[in-house]
PDB file of C-alpha atoms in Angstrom:
ATOM      1  CA  MET N  29    -172.364  36.347 -73.156  1.00  0.00           C
ATOM      2  CA  ASP N  30    -168.887  37.529 -74.007  1.00  0.00           C
ATOM      3  CA  LEU N  31    -166.370  35.508 -75.918  1.00  0.00           C
ATOM      4  CA  SER N  32    -164.492  32.767 -74.076  1.00  0.00           C
ATOM      5  CA  LEU N  33    -161.273  31.271 -75.390  1.00  0.00           C
ATOM      6  CA  GLU N  34    -159.343  28.319 -74.004  1.00  0.00           C
ATOM      7  CA  ASP N  35    -156.618  26.287 -75.613  1.00  0.00           C
ATOM      8  CA  ARG N  36    -154.995  22.967 -74.889  1.00  0.00           C
ATOM      9  CA  THR N  37    -152.599  20.635 -76.618  1.00  0.00           C
ATOM     10  CA  GLU N  38    -153.638  17.235 -77.910  1.00  0.00           C
ATOM     11  CA  GLY N  39    -150.718  15.464 -79.551  1.00  0.00           C
ATOM     12  CA  ASP N  40    -149.413  17.723 -82.279  1.00  0.00           C
ATOM     13  CA  ARG N  41    -152.677  19.668 -82.422  1.00  0.00           C
ATOM     14  CA  THR N  42    -153.708  22.720 -80.490  1.00  0.00           C
ATOM     15  CA  VAL N  43    -157.401  22.762 -79.649  1.00  0.00           C
ATOM     16  CA  VAL N  44    -158.984  26.194 -79.222  1.00  0.00           C
ATOM     17  CA  VAL N  45    -162.353  26.048 -77.495  1.00  0.00           C
ATOM     18  CA  VAL N  46    -164.440  29.067 -78.411  1.00  0.00           C
ATOM     19  CA  GLY N  47    -167.596  29.954 -76.535  1.00  0.00           C
ATOM     20  CA  GLY N  48    -170.089  32.790 -76.670  1.00  0.00           C
ATOM     21  CA  GLU N  49    -170.526  35.353 -79.382  1.00  0.00           C
ATOM     22  CA  ILE N  50    -168.079  36.093 -82.190  1.00  0.00           C
ATOM     23  CA  ASP N  51    -169.036  39.459 -83.614  1.00  0.00           C
ATOM     24  CA  VAL N  52    -167.474  42.702 -84.734  1.00  0.00           C
ATOM     25  CA  TYR N  53    -166.691  43.477 -81.076  1.00  0.00           C
ATOM     26  CA  THR N  54    -165.212  40.175 -79.930  1.00  0.00           C
ATOM     27  CA  ALA N  55    -163.624  38.934 -83.179  1.00  0.00           C
ATOM     28  CA  PRO N  56    -160.371  40.845 -82.514  1.00  0.00           C
ATOM     29  CA  LYS N  57    -159.862  38.724 -79.369  1.00  0.00           C
ATOM     30  CA  LEU N  58    -160.134  35.554 -81.414  1.00  0.00           C
ATOM     31  CA  ARG N  59    -157.776  37.011 -84.012  1.00  0.00           C
ATOM     32  CA  GLU N  60    -155.207  37.792 -81.303  1.00  0.00           C
ATOM     33  CA  LYS N  61    -155.507  34.291 -79.897  1.00  0.00           C
ATOM     34  CA  LEU N  62    -154.906  32.687 -83.290  1.00  0.00           C
ATOM     35  CA  ILE N  63    -151.992  35.023 -84.032  1.00  0.00           C
ATOM     36  CA  ASP N  64    -150.443  34.283 -80.621  1.00  0.00           C
ATOM     37  CA  LEU N  65    -150.746  30.531 -81.124  1.00  0.00           C
ATOM     38  CA  VAL N  66    -149.191  30.641 -84.574  1.00  0.00           C
ATOM     39  CA  SER N  67    -146.446  32.967 -83.375  1.00  0.00           C
ATOM     40  CA  ALA N  68    -145.643  30.434 -80.640  1.00  0.00           C
ATOM     41  CA  GLY N  69    -145.211  27.707 -83.252  1.00  0.00           C
ATOM     42  CA  ASN N  70    -148.631  26.052 -83.082  1.00  0.00           C
ATOM     43  CA  TYR N  71    -149.394  25.392 -86.732  1.00  0.00           C
ATOM     44  CA  HIS N  72    -152.048  22.685 -86.472  1.00  0.00           C
ATOM     45  CA  LEU N  73    -155.142  24.190 -84.933  1.00  0.00           C
ATOM     46  CA  VAL N  74    -158.543  22.714 -84.151  1.00  0.00           C
ATOM     47  CA  VAL N  75    -161.148  25.365 -83.394  1.00  0.00           C
ATOM     48  CA  ASP N  76    -164.017  23.895 -81.389  1.00  0.00           C
ATOM     49  CA  MET N  77    -167.111  25.999 -82.119  1.00  0.00           C
ATOM     50  CA  GLU N  78    -169.704  23.891 -80.354  1.00  0.00           C
ATOM     51  CA  ALA N  79    -170.263  26.515 -77.637  1.00  0.00           C
ATOM     52  CA  VAL N  80    -170.454  29.444 -80.061  1.00  0.00           C
ATOM     53  CA  GLU N  81    -173.787  31.237 -79.778  1.00  0.00           C
ATOM     54  CA  PHE N  82    -173.341  33.800 -82.503  1.00  0.00           C
ATOM     55  CA  LEU N  83    -171.043  34.201 -85.486  1.00  0.00           C
ATOM     56  CA  ASP N  84    -171.043  36.992 -88.032  1.00  0.00           C
ATOM     57  CA  SER N  85    -168.975  37.628 -91.122  1.00  0.00           C
ATOM     58  CA  THR N  86    -166.326  39.417 -89.060  1.00  0.00           C
ATOM     59  CA  GLY N  87    -165.733  36.132 -87.264  1.00  0.00           C
ATOM     60  CA  LEU N  88    -165.596  34.288 -90.568  1.00  0.00           C
ATOM     61  CA  GLY N  89    -162.917  36.716 -91.709  1.00  0.00           C
ATOM     62  CA  VAL N  90    -160.854  36.011 -88.605  1.00  0.00           C
ATOM     63  CA  LEU N  91    -161.081  32.252 -89.167  1.00  0.00           C
ATOM     64  CA  VAL N  92    -160.031  32.720 -92.791  1.00  0.00           C
ATOM     65  CA  GLY N  93    -157.133  34.850 -91.593  1.00  0.00           C
ATOM     66  CA  GLY N  94    -156.146  32.121 -89.137  1.00  0.00           C
ATOM     67  CA  LEU N  95    -156.218  29.543 -91.897  1.00  0.00           C
ATOM     68  CA  LYS N  96    -154.003  31.753 -94.003  1.00  0.00           C
ATOM     69  CA  ARG N  97    -151.496  32.082 -91.178  1.00  0.00           C
ATOM     70  CA  VAL N  98    -151.201  28.363 -90.395  1.00  0.00           C
ATOM     71  CA  ARG N  99    -150.956  27.480 -94.068  1.00  0.00           C
ATOM     72  CA  ALA N 100    -148.009  29.849 -94.351  1.00  0.00           C
ATOM     73  CA  HIS N 101    -146.283  27.283 -92.098  1.00  0.00           C
ATOM     74  CA  GLU N 102    -147.801  24.313 -93.893  1.00  0.00           C
ATOM     75  CA  GLY N 103    -150.166  23.903 -90.974  1.00  0.00           C
ATOM     76  CA  SER N 104    -153.868  23.263 -90.749  1.00  0.00           C
ATOM     77  CA  LEU N 105    -156.974  24.763 -89.224  1.00  0.00           C
ATOM     78  CA  ARG N 106    -159.889  22.431 -88.641  1.00  0.00           C
ATOM     79  CA  LEU N 107    -163.263  23.358 -87.261  1.00  0.00           C
ATOM     80  CA  VAL N 108    -165.511  21.372 -84.955  1.00  0.00           C
ATOM     81  CA  CYS N 109    -169.134  22.282 -85.459  1.00  0.00           C
ATOM     82  CA  THR N 110    -172.455  20.485 -85.532  1.00  0.00           C
ATOM     83  CA  GLN N 111    -174.695  23.518 -85.040  1.00  0.00           C
ATOM     84  CA  GLU N 112    -176.891  23.861 -88.088  1.00  0.00           C
ATOM     85  CA  ARG N 113    -177.103  27.649 -87.835  1.00  0.00           C
ATOM     86  CA  ILE N 114    -173.343  28.003 -88.014  1.00  0.00           C
ATOM     87  CA  LEU N 115    -172.929  25.327 -90.676  1.00  0.00           C
ATOM     88  CA  LYS N 116    -175.476  27.221 -92.754  1.00  0.00           C
ATOM     89  CA  ILE N 117    -173.332  30.345 -92.658  1.00  0.00           C
ATOM     90  CA  PHE N 118    -170.291  28.356 -93.759  1.00  0.00           C
ATOM     91  CA  ARG N 119    -172.323  26.893 -96.610  1.00  0.00           C
ATOM     92  CA  ILE N 120    -173.728  30.288 -97.657  1.00  0.00           C
ATOM     93  CA  THR N 121    -170.242  31.732 -97.949  1.00  0.00           C
ATOM     94  CA  GLY N 122    -168.715  28.696 -99.611  1.00  0.00           C
ATOM     95  CA  LEU N 123    -166.343  28.198 -96.694  1.00  0.00           C
ATOM     96  CA  THR N 124    -167.297  24.541 -96.320  1.00  0.00           C
ATOM     97  CA  LYS N 125    -164.994  24.134 -99.319  1.00  0.00           C
ATOM     98  CA  VAL N 126    -162.189  25.899 -97.486  1.00  0.00           C
ATOM     99  CA  PHE N 127    -162.333  24.542 -93.922  1.00  0.00           C
ATOM    100  CA  PRO N 128    -162.387  20.890 -92.937  1.00  0.00           C
ATOM    101  CA  ILE N 129    -165.393  20.723 -90.583  1.00  0.00           C
ATOM    102  CA  HIS N 130    -165.651  17.877 -88.098  1.00  0.00           C
ATOM    103  CA  ALA N 131    -168.371  16.568 -85.815  1.00  0.00           C
ATOM    104  CA  SER N 132    -166.125  16.191 -82.753  1.00  0.00           C
ATOM    105  CA  VAL N 133    -162.764  17.285 -81.401  1.00  0.00           C
ATOM    106  CA  ASP N 134    -161.607  13.654 -81.374  1.00  0.00           C
ATOM    107  CA  GLU N 135    -162.423  13.345 -85.056  1.00  0.00           C
ATOM    108  CA  ALA N 136    -160.633  16.595 -85.884  1.00  0.00           C
ATOM    109  CA  VAL N 137    -157.537  15.693 -83.864  1.00  0.00           C
ATOM    110  CA  ALA N 138    -157.334  12.283 -85.539  1.00  0.00           C
ATOM    111  CA  ALA N 139    -157.839  13.681 -89.038  1.00  0.00           C
ATOM    112  CA  THR N 140    -155.041  13.819 -91.549  1.00  0.00           C
ATOM    113  CA  ASP N 141    -155.083  15.288 -95.015  1.00  0.00           C
TER     114      ASP N 141
ATOM    115  CA  MET K  18    -194.368  54.950 -86.686  1.00  0.00           C
ATOM    116  CA  PRO K  19    -191.779  52.302 -85.875  1.00  0.00           C
ATOM    117  CA  THR K  20    -192.346  50.114 -82.860  1.00  0.00           C
ATOM    118  CA  VAL K  21    -188.719  50.607 -81.886  1.00  0.00           C
ATOM    119  CA  GLU K  22    -186.128  52.976 -83.293  1.00  0.00           C
ATOM    120  CA  LEU K  23    -182.478  52.759 -82.327  1.00  0.00           C
ATOM    121  CA  LEU K  24    -179.641  55.102 -83.108  1.00  0.00           C
ATOM    122  CA  LEU K  25    -176.309  53.411 -82.481  1.00  0.00           C
ATOM    123  CA  SER K  26    -173.027  55.223 -82.423  1.00  0.00           C
ATOM    124  CA  PRO K  27    -170.865  53.056 -84.670  1.00  0.00           C
ATOM    125  CA  ARG K  28    -168.946  51.284 -81.930  1.00  0.00           C
ATOM    126  CA  PRO K  29    -168.524  47.516 -82.128  1.00  0.00           C
ATOM    127  CA  HIS K  30    -169.851  46.831 -78.611  1.00  0.00           C
ATOM    128  CA  HIS K  31    -173.221  48.366 -79.521  1.00  0.00           C
ATOM    129  CA  VAL K  32    -173.918  45.598 -82.014  1.00  0.00           C
ATOM    130  CA  ARG K  33    -174.738  43.317 -79.112  1.00  0.00           C
ATOM    131  CA  THR K  34    -177.116  45.922 -77.731  1.00  0.00           C
ATOM    132  CA  ALA K  35    -178.938  45.939 -81.057  1.00  0.00           C
ATOM    133  CA  ARG K  36    -179.234  42.136 -81.009  1.00  0.00           C
ATOM    134  CA  LEU K  37    -180.682  42.173 -77.501  1.00  0.00           C
ATOM    135  CA  VAL K  38    -183.210  44.875 -78.347  1.00  0.00           C
ATOM    136  CA  GLY K  39    -184.150  43.062 -81.544  1.00  0.00           C
ATOM    137  CA  VAL K  40    -184.753  39.805 -79.680  1.00  0.00           C
ATOM    138  CA  ALA K  41    -186.869  41.551 -77.053  1.00  0.00           C
ATOM    139  CA  ALA K  42    -188.971  43.320 -79.699  1.00  0.00           C
ATOM    140  CA  ALA K  43    -189.378  40.128 -81.724  1.00  0.00           C
ATOM    141  CA  ARG K  44    -190.544  38.157 -78.682  1.00  0.00           C
ATOM    142  CA  ARG K  45    -192.928  40.971 -77.767  1.00  0.00           C
ATOM    143  CA  ALA K  46    -194.331  40.857 -81.303  1.00  0.00           C
ATOM    144  CA  GLY K  47    -194.974  37.125 -80.998  1.00  0.00           C
ATOM    145  CA  LEU K  48    -192.388  35.876 -83.484  1.00  0.00           C
ATOM    146  CA  PRO K  49    -191.854  32.096 -83.057  1.00  0.00           C
ATOM    147  CA  ASP K  50    -188.668  31.131 -81.221  1.00  0.00           C
ATOM    148  CA  GLU K  51    -186.856  29.726 -84.243  1.00  0.00           C
ATOM    149  CA  LEU K  52    -187.487  32.957 -86.145  1.00  0.00           C
ATOM    150  CA  VAL K  53    -186.427  35.038 -83.145  1.00  0.00           C
ATOM    151  CA  ASP K  54    -183.092  33.276 -83.388  1.00  0.00           C
ATOM    152  CA  GLU K  55    -182.966  33.942 -87.138  1.00  0.00           C
ATOM    153  CA  LEU K  56    -183.693  37.609 -86.469  1.00  0.00           C
ATOM    154  CA  ARG K  57    -180.927  37.733 -83.852  1.00  0.00           C
ATOM    155  CA  TRP K  58    -178.378  36.397 -86.317  1.00  0.00           C
ATOM    156  CA  ALA K  59    -179.556  38.522 -89.218  1.00  0.00           C
ATOM    157  CA  LEU K  60    -179.868  41.742 -87.250  1.00  0.00           C
ATOM    158  CA  GLY K  61    -176.447  41.114 -85.727  1.00  0.00           C
ATOM    159  CA  GLU K  62    -174.940  40.554 -89.163  1.00  0.00           C
ATOM    160  CA  ALA K  63    -176.600  43.655 -90.614  1.00  0.00           C
ATOM    161  CA  CYS K  64    -175.476  45.780 -87.676  1.00  0.00           C
ATOM    162  CA  SER K  65    -171.910  44.455 -87.790  1.00  0.00           C
ATOM    163  CA  ARG K  66    -171.811  45.408 -91.436  1.00  0.00           C
ATOM    164  CA  ALA K  67    -173.238  48.880 -90.835  1.00  0.00           C
ATOM    165  CA  VAL K  68    -171.035  49.607 -87.830  1.00  0.00           C
ATOM    166  CA  ALA K  69    -167.913  48.498 -89.698  1.00  0.00           C
ATOM    167  CA  LEU K  70    -168.848  50.706 -92.651  1.00  0.00           C
ATOM    168  CA  HIS K  71    -169.529  53.719 -90.446  1.00  0.00           C
ATOM    169  CA  ALA K  72    -166.338  53.194 -88.464  1.00  0.00           C
ATOM    170  CA  ALA K  73    -164.436  53.429 -91.745  1.00  0.00           C
ATOM    171  CA  HIS K  74    -166.457  56.071 -93.579  1.00  0.00           C
ATOM    172  CA  ALA K  75    -168.781  57.939 -91.221  1.00  0.00           C
ATOM    173  CA  PRO K  76    -167.527  57.521 -87.635  1.00  0.00           C
ATOM    174  CA  ASP K  77    -169.639  60.362 -86.236  1.00  0.00           C
ATOM    175  CA  VAL K  78    -172.904  59.295 -87.830  1.00  0.00           C
ATOM    176  CA  PRO K  79    -175.152  56.855 -85.989  1.00  0.00           C
ATOM    177  CA  VAL K  80    -176.470  53.668 -87.556  1.00  0.00           C
ATOM    178  CA  ARG K  81    -180.260  53.718 -87.591  1.00  0.00           C
ATOM    179  CA  ILE K  82    -182.339  50.630 -86.836  1.00  0.00           C
ATOM    180  CA  LEU K  83    -186.105  50.447 -87.108  1.00  0.00           C
ATOM    181  CA  LEU K  84    -188.248  47.571 -85.916  1.00  0.00           C
ATOM    182  CA  ARG K  85    -191.814  47.827 -87.066  1.00  0.00           C
ATOM    183  CA  GLU K  86    -194.744  45.562 -86.415  1.00  0.00           C
ATOM    184  CA  ASP K  87    -197.636  45.820 -88.855  1.00  0.00           C
ATOM    185  CA  THR K  88    -200.024  43.679 -90.869  1.00  0.00           C
ATOM    186  CA  ALA K  89    -197.159  42.553 -93.102  1.00  0.00           C
ATOM    187  CA  GLY K  90    -195.334  41.125 -90.113  1.00  0.00           C
ATOM    188  CA  LEU K  91    -192.221  42.243 -88.311  1.00  0.00           C
ATOM    189  CA  THR K  92    -189.923  44.443 -90.354  1.00  0.00           C
ATOM    190  CA  VAL K  93    -186.369  45.329 -89.389  1.00  0.00           C
ATOM    191  CA  GLU K  94    -184.488  48.043 -91.219  1.00  0.00           C
ATOM    192  CA  VAL K  95    -180.790  48.740 -90.743  1.00  0.00           C
ATOM    193  CA  ILE K  96    -179.872  52.012 -92.386  1.00  0.00           C
ATOM    194  CA  ASP K  97    -176.261  52.958 -92.945  1.00  0.00           C
ATOM    195  CA  HIS K  98    -174.389  55.797 -94.577  1.00  0.00           C
ATOM    196  CA  GLY K  99    -171.576  53.718 -95.964  1.00  0.00           C
ATOM    197  CA  PRO K 100    -170.566  53.368 -99.596  1.00  0.00           C
ATOM    198  CA  GLN K 101    -172.768  51.295-101.807  1.00  0.00           C
ATOM    199  CA  GLY K 102    -172.116  47.636-102.195  1.00  0.00           C
ATOM    200  CA  LEU K 103    -174.244  44.917-103.637  1.00  0.00           C
ATOM    201  CA  PRO K 104    -173.639  41.261-102.842  1.00  0.00           C
ATOM    202  CA  PRO K 105    -171.353  39.394-105.188  1.00  0.00           C
ATOM    203  CA  GLU K 106    -172.958  36.737-107.283  1.00  0.00           C
ATOM    204  CA  GLY K 107    -172.659  33.169-106.122  1.00  0.00           C
ATOM    205  CA  THR K 108    -170.895  31.884-103.039  1.00  0.00           C
ATOM    206  CA  ASP K 109    -167.398  31.397-104.294  1.00  0.00           C
ATOM    207  CA  PRO K 110    -165.270  31.903-101.175  1.00  0.00           C
ATOM    208  CA  GLU K 111    -162.561  33.493-103.253  1.00  0.00           C
ATOM    209  CA  ALA K 112    -165.044  36.095-104.461  1.00  0.00           C
ATOM    210  CA  LEU K 113    -166.222  36.671-100.908  1.00  0.00           C
ATOM    211  CA  PHE K 114    -162.961  36.560 -99.014  1.00  0.00           C
ATOM    212  CA  GLY K 115    -160.496  37.483-101.702  1.00  0.00           C
ATOM    213  CA  SER K 116    -157.008  36.141-101.844  1.00  0.00           C
ATOM    214  CA  ALA K 117    -157.132  34.775 -98.307  1.00  0.00           C
ATOM    215  CA  VAL K 118    -158.708  31.560 -99.529  1.00  0.00           C
ATOM    216  CA  GLN K 119    -156.947  31.202-102.827  1.00  0.00           C
ATOM    217  CA  GLY K 120    -155.759  27.718-103.460  1.00  0.00           C
ATOM    218  CA  SER K 121    -158.059  26.301-100.852  1.00  0.00           C
ATOM    219  CA  GLY K 122    -157.304  22.905-102.301  1.00  0.00           C
ATOM    220  CA  HIS K 123    -153.898  23.298-100.665  1.00  0.00           C
ATOM    221  CA  ASN K 124    -152.040  24.156-103.850  1.00  0.00           C
ATOM    222  CA  GLY K 125    -151.418  27.696-104.876  1.00  0.00           C
ATOM    223  CA  PHE K 126    -152.395  29.076-101.505  1.00  0.00           C
ATOM    224  CA  GLN K 127    -149.128  30.928-101.336  1.00  0.00           C
ATOM    225  CA  ASP K 128    -150.566  33.368-103.835  1.00  0.00           C
ATOM    226  CA  GLY K 129    -152.982  34.463-101.180  1.00  0.00           C
ATOM    227  CA  LEU K 130    -150.294  35.251 -98.685  1.00  0.00           C
ATOM    228  CA  GLN K 131    -149.444  38.500-100.350  1.00  0.00           C
ATOM    229  CA  ASP K 132    -152.294  40.198 -98.584  1.00  0.00           C
ATOM    230  CA  ASP K 133    -151.297  40.279 -94.952  1.00  0.00           C
ATOM    231  CA  HIS K 134    -154.431  42.147 -93.958  1.00  0.00           C
ATOM    232  CA  ALA K 135    -156.922  39.735 -95.397  1.00  0.00           C
ATOM    233  CA  ASP K 136    -158.668  39.268 -92.069  1.00  0.00           C
ATOM    234  CA  GLU K 137    -158.379  42.825 -90.855  1.00  0.00           C
ATOM    235  CA  GLY K 138    -161.729  43.573 -92.379  1.00  0.00           C
ATOM    236  CA  VAL K 139    -164.312  41.638 -94.293  1.00  0.00           C
ATOM    237  CA  ASP K 140    -165.772  42.913 -97.524  1.00  0.00           C
ATOM    238  CA  PRO K 141    -169.173  44.295 -96.494  1.00  0.00           C
ATOM    239  CA  ARG K 142    -170.655  42.436 -99.438  1.00  0.00           C
ATOM    240  CA  VAL K 143    -169.982  39.213 -97.509  1.00  0.00           C
ATOM    241  CA  SER K 144    -172.532  40.389 -94.962  1.00  0.00           C
ATOM    242  CA  LEU K 145    -175.144  40.846 -97.638  1.00  0.00           C
ATOM    243  CA  ALA K 146    -174.452  37.389 -98.995  1.00  0.00           C
ATOM    244  CA  VAL K 147    -174.829  35.929 -95.491  1.00  0.00           C
ATOM    245  CA  LEU K 148    -178.039  37.882 -94.924  1.00  0.00           C
ATOM    246  CA  GLY K 149    -179.428  36.694 -98.238  1.00  0.00           C
ATOM    247  CA  GLY K 150    -178.804  33.125 -97.162  1.00  0.00           C
ATOM    248  CA  LEU K 151    -180.223  33.569 -93.668  1.00  0.00           C
ATOM    249  CA  VAL K 152    -183.451  35.412 -94.372  1.00  0.00           C
ATOM    250  CA  ASP K 153    -186.037  34.612 -97.031  1.00  0.00           C
ATOM    251  CA  ASP K 154    -187.589  38.076 -97.174  1.00  0.00           C
ATOM    252  CA  ILE K 155    -184.771  40.577 -97.638  1.00  0.00           C
ATOM    253  CA  ASP K 156    -184.565  43.766 -99.624  1.00  0.00           C
ATOM    254  CA  VAL K 157    -181.361  45.783-100.014  1.00  0.00           C
ATOM    255  CA  THR K 158    -181.625  49.325-101.332  1.00  0.00           C
ATOM    256  CA  SER K 159    -178.495  51.332-102.054  1.00  0.00           C
ATOM    257  CA  THR K 160    -178.428  55.029-102.861  1.00  0.00           C
ATOM    258  CA  GLU K 161    -175.668  57.587-102.802  1.00  0.00           C
ATOM    259  CA  ALA K 162    -176.594  58.266 -99.182  1.00  0.00           C
ATOM    260  CA  GLY K 163    -176.050  54.684 -98.070  1.00  0.00           C
ATOM    261  CA  THR K 164    -177.775  51.339 -97.865  1.00  0.00           C
ATOM    262  CA  THR K 165    -180.983  50.167 -96.240  1.00  0.00           C
ATOM    263  CA  VAL K 166    -181.197  46.485 -95.424  1.00  0.00           C
ATOM    264  CA  ARG K 167    -184.831  45.522 -94.884  1.00  0.00           C
ATOM    265  CA  LEU K 168    -185.610  42.156 -93.313  1.00  0.00           C
ATOM    266  CA  ARG K 169    -189.130  40.905 -92.839  1.00  0.00           C
ATOM    267  CA  TRP K 170    -190.721  38.023 -90.970  1.00  0.00           C
ATOM    268  CA  PRO K 171    -194.391  37.043 -90.971  1.00  0.00           C
ATOM    269  CA  LEU K 172    -196.135  37.089 -87.611  1.00  0.00           C
ATOM    270  CA  PRO K 173    -198.606  34.436 -86.534  1.00  0.00           C
ATOM    271  CA  VAL K 174    -202.214  35.598 -86.633  1.00  0.00           C
ATOM    272  CA  ARG K 175    -203.329  36.543 -83.152  1.00  0.00           C
ATOM    273  CA  THR K 176    -206.810  35.873 -81.930  1.00  0.00           C
ATOM    274  CA  PRO K 177    -208.261  38.894 -80.158  1.00  0.00           C
TER     275      PRO K 177
END
């Protein structure tokens, strides 16, 4: 399965629904999407990863880059993920300390720092 | 003799090919489903790392992948010709991802904004850290010629 990307607005948050495989081939598409959203003034992003079937370190790098970009505008990037395989990768790399990770989009949209 | 040998030109789209072949070989070898999934993730990570290294340092040299089934189990080797790199110690995100995550507690993050290319490429050592966390039986050997990542899974005993 290729990478699928859809975005929608919920209040002041922009929800990006990612599906499929994020690897060294598809990660640039996700990077472009995040850059486009930030360039258009969307600084509070929620990335829904529940339909992600594969994620490698290239994808992690893109998410970190996205976080860097929104924080440059005092924004936020929250993740929605309950898949143990993906959570394990975030734990291995210490990124659970960097990204707020939520169990549902509703929870992420409602969250405040 | 390896059960399967793959030579991949270092193009990003071939990483998926390697994952698919790895899954097929692992199922054929009788690896349990949950370990097939582990193999898919680990082989994908190892190949992403190797392809990224070759793209930067050896674009005309193929990445070599061996899948071997023997009494020790199922062994996967991903052999690259990139520069050496051993995994950093610990899982400090700043060590793994550099300045991009500095000040992750919201203060001081501006320091990390100097590097505008922080997500243009991930330190290949991140891959090794991920692999080390994903797979119990992993062996990374680096020489001047490159790095071999060897991943191994036990196979269930088959009754004849």
